[in-house]
XYZ file of C-alpha atoms in Angstrom:
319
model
C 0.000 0.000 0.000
C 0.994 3.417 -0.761
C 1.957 6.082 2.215
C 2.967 3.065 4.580
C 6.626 2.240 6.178
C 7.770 0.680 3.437
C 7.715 2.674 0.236
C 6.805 0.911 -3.053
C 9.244 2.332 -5.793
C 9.875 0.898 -9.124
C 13.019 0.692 -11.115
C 13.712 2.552 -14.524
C 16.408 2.642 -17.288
C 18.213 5.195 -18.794
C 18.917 5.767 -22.860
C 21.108 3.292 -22.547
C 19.333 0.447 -20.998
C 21.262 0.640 -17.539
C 19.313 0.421 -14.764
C 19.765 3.604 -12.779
C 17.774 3.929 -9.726
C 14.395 3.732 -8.237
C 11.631 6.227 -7.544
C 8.295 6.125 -5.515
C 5.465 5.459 -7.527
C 3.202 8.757 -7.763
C -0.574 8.577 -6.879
C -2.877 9.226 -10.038
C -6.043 11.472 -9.129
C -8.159 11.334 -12.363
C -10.275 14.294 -13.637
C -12.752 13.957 -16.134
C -12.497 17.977 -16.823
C -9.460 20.199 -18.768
C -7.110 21.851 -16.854
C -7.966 25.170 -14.835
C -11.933 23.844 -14.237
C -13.276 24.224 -10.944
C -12.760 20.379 -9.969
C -9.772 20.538 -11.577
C -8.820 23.277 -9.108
C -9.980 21.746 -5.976
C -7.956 18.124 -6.964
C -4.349 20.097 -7.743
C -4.864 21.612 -4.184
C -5.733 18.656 -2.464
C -2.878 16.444 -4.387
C -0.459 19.168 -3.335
C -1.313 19.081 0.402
C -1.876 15.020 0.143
C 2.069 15.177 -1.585
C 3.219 17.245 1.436
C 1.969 15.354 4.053
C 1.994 11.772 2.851
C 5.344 12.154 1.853
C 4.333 10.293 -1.572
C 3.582 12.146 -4.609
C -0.211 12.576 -5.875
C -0.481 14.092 -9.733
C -3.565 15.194 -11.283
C -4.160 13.159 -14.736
C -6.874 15.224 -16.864
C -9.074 13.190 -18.938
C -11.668 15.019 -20.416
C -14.340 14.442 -22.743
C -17.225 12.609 -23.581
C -19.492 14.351 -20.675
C -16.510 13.134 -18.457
C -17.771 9.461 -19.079
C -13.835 9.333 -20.328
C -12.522 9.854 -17.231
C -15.006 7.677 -14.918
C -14.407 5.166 -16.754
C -10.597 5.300 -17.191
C -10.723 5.520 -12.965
C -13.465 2.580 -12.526
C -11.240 0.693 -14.686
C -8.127 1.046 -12.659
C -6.440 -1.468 -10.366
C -8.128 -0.958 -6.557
C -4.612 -0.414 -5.291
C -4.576 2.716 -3.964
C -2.486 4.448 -6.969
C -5.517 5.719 -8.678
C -8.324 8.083 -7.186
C -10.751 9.850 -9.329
C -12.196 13.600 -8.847
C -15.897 12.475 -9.783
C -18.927 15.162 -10.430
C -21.890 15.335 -10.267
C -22.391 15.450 -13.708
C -20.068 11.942 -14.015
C -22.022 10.311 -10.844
C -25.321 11.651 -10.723
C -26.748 13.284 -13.892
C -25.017 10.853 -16.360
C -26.681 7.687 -15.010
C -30.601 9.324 -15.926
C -29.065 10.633 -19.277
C -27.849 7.807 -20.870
C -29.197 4.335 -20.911
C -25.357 2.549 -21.300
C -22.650 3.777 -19.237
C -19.645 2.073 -19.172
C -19.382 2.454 -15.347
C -21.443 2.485 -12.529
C -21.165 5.194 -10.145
C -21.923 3.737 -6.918
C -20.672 -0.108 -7.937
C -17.661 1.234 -9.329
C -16.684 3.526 -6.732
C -16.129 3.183 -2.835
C -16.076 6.839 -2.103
C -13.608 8.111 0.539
C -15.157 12.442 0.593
C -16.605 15.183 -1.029
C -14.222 17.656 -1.565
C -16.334 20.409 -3.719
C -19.600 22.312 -3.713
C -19.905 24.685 -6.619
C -23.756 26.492 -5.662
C -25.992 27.449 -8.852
C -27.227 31.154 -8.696
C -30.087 32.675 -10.673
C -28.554 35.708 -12.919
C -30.906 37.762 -14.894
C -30.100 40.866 -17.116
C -30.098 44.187 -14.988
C -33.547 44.967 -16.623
C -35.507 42.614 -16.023
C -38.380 43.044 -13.790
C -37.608 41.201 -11.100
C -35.768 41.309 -7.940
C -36.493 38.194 -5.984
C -37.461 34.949 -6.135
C -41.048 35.861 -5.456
C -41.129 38.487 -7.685
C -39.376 36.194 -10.450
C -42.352 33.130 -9.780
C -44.685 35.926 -10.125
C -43.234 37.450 -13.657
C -42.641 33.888 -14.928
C -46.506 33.055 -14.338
C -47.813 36.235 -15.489
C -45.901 35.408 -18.762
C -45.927 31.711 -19.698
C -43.106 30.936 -22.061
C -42.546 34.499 -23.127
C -39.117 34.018 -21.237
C -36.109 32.446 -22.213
C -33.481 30.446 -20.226
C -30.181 29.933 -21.575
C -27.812 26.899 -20.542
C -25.031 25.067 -21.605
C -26.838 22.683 -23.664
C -29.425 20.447 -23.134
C -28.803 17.850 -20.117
C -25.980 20.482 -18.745
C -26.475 20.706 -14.588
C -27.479 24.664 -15.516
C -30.243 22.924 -17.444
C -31.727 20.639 -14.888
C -31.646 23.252 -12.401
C -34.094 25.565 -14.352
C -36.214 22.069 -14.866
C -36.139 21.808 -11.039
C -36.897 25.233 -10.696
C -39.947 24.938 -13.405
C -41.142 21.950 -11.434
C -40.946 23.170 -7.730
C -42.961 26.752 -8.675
C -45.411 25.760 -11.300
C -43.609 28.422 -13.871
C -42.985 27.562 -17.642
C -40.274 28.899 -19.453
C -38.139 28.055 -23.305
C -35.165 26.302 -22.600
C -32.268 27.741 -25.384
C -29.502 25.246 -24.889
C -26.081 26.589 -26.018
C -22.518 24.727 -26.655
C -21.606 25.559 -23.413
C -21.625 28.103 -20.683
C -20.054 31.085 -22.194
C -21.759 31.938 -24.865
C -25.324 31.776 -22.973
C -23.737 34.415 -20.285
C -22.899 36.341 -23.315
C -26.525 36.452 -24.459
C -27.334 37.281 -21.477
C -25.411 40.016 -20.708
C -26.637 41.563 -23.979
C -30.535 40.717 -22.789
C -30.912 38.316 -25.529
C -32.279 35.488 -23.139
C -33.727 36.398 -19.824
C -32.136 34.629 -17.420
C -29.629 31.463 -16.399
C -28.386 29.372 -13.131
C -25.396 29.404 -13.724
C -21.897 29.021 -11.586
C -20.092 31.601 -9.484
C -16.649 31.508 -11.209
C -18.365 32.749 -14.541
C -20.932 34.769 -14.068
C -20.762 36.107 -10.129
C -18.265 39.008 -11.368
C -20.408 40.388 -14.129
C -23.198 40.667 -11.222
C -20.400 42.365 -8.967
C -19.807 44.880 -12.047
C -23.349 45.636 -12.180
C -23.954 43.798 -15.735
C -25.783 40.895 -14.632
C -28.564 40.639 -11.383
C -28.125 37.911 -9.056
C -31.964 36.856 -7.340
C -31.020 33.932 -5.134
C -28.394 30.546 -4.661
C -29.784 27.329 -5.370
C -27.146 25.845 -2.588
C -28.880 25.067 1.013
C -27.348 27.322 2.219
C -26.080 30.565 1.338
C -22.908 31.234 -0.600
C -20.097 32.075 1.174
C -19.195 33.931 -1.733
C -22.586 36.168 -1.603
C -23.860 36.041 1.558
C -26.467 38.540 1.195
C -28.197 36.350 -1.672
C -30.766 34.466 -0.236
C -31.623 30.737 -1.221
C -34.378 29.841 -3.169
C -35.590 27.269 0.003
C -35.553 30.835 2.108
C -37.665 32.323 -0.435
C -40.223 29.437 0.289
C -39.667 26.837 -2.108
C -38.394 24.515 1.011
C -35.766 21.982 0.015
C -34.537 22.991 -3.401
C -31.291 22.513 -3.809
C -29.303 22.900 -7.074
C -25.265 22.894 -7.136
C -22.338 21.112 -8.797
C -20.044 19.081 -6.658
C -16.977 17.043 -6.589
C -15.907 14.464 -4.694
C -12.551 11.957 -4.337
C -13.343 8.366 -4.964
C -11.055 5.067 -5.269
C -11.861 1.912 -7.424
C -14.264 -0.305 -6.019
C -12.770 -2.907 -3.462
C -9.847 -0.512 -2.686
C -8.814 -1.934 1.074
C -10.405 0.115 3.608
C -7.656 1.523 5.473
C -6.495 3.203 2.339
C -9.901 4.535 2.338
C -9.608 5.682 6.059
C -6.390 7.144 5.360
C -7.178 9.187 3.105
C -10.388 10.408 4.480
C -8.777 11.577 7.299
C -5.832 13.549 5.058
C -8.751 15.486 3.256
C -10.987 16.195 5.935
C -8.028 17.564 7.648
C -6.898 19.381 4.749
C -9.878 21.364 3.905
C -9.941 22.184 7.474
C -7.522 24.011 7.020
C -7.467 27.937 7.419
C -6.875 30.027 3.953
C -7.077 26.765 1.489
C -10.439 27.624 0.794
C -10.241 31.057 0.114
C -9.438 31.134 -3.495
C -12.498 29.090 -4.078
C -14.704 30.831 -2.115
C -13.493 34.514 -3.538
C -15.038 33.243 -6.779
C -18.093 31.364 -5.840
C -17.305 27.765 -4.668
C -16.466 26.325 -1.908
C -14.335 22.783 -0.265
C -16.647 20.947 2.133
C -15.503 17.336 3.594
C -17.229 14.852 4.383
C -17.077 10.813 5.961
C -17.214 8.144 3.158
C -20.746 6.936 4.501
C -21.977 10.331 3.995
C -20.456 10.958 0.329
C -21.508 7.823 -0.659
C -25.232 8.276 0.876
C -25.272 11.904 -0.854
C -24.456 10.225 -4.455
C -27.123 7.816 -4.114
C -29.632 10.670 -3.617
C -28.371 12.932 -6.043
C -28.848 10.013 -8.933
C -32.436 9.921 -7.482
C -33.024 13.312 -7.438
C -31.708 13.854 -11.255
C -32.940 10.850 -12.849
C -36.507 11.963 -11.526
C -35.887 15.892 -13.075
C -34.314 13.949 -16.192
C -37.682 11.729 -17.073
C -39.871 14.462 -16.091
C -38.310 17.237 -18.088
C -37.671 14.774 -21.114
C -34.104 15.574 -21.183
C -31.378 13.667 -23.520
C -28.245 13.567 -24.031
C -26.727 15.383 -27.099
């Protein structure tokens, strides 16, 4: 096993076939996201504090694509030694399973999770004119005007698209869904008013509402963003228990040995206690929250209930 008394190291050759030396074998924590995406972020900084205090070295390996399906599977796939973790999403463990019939993992046989590492809340932006404020007053717009309003998201099935199908569901309203090829260029329409509102992310869209070119109503999180406290939620504004928000989470290969499990558990809990490592994630609208691997695991088994049900009703496929 890896980080115990007896360091496993393996032996390489140089150019010219001699056998030099040895060197610990690094610790593979798979993304299924590019480089510089929120989960992305949060794995680099707990590899770098697992690295320091472990004393063995963990590396991020990105391996996007493919709705991240490329990258949960790669990490299902891998030997349940301990050398390979994966960074897993909600979009990889919860929203994929109600989107496509075939996966070619299962995200809770797969898996033995050891904690979530990452909450990412959904807000509700809107252009600076439109006429409304709050949630209320949003409800109240959006049933005054049946499907006269547009949503923008990231394309259909995208987490920013089953949170306005929760939203539709939980306060009666009707709206046109306008999916886009990603985030970007919906925020873009709606920063020129060309769709009339989005749930969408902190990191892209919470500083155009801080500039004064976008209106945040409410956070979809339970409770509110550390990045905004004044925002209230959407469960505060009386739509009790709605809940809407990326996350991330570390996970092993299924039948990894326990104590490895344990282990490491304990390294990230302790980790994200700690004072300041959050504060770059919190500055732009996400935040590191631990948890034990009864309670991850518990949490991912309601989330793929809580999806699959907005997937079937909303009629949602995949792309």
């Amino acid at each position: 096993f890896f980080f115990s008394s007896r360091r496993r190291h393996t032996r390489f050759r140089n150019v010219t076939g001699v056998q030099t030396c040895a060197l610990p074998i690094s610790v593979k924590i798979i993304v299924a996201f590019p480089a510089g995406q929120a989960t992305d972020l949060a794995a680099r900084a707990i590899a770098q504090k697992l690295s320091e205090s472990l004393g063995q070295q963990f590396i991020v390996d990105n391996r996007p694509g493919a709705a991240s399906i490329i990258g949960a599977e790669a990490a299902a796939k891998s030997p349940n030694n301990g050398y390979t973790l994966f960074m897993g999403s909600s979009g990889s463990l919860a929203v994929n399973p109600g989107m496509y019939a075939k996966l070619p993992y299962d995200p809770v046989n797969d898996f033995t999770p050891v904690s979530q590492a990452l909450i990412v809340p959904f807000f509700i932006f809107v252009h600076p004119s439109f006429p409304a404020a709050t949630v209320k007053e949003l409800v109240e717009h959006l049933k005054a005007n049946p499907n006269k309003v547009n949503f923008g998201s990231a394309g259909t099935g995208a987490s920013n698209h089953l949170s306005a199908e929760l939203f539709k569901s939980v306060t009666g309203v009707s709206m046109v869904h306008v999916p886009y090829k990603g985030s970007p260029p919906a925020v873009t329409d709606l920063l020129a008013g060309q769709i009339g509102l989005m749930f969408e992310t902190g990191p892209l869209a919470l500083p155009h509402a801080r500039g004064g070119k976008l209106k945040a109503i409410a956070v979809g999180s339970r409770n509110r963003s550390l990045a905004a406290p004044e925002l209230v939620t959407v469960a505060e504004s009386g739509y009790t228990g709605f809940e809407t928000v990326g996350w991330a989470g570390l996970l092993a290969p299924a039948g990894t040995p326990k104590e490895i499990v344990t282990k490491l558990n304990a390294e990230v809990v302790r980790i994200i206690a700690q004072s300041g490592i959050s504060d770059k994630f919190v500055s732009v609208g996400a935040e590191l929250a631990a948890s034990t691997p009864e309670e991850f695991g518990a949490y991912i088994k309601s989330e793929i209930a809580k999806w699959g049900k907005v997937i079937r009703d909303s009629g949602a496929k995949a792309e």
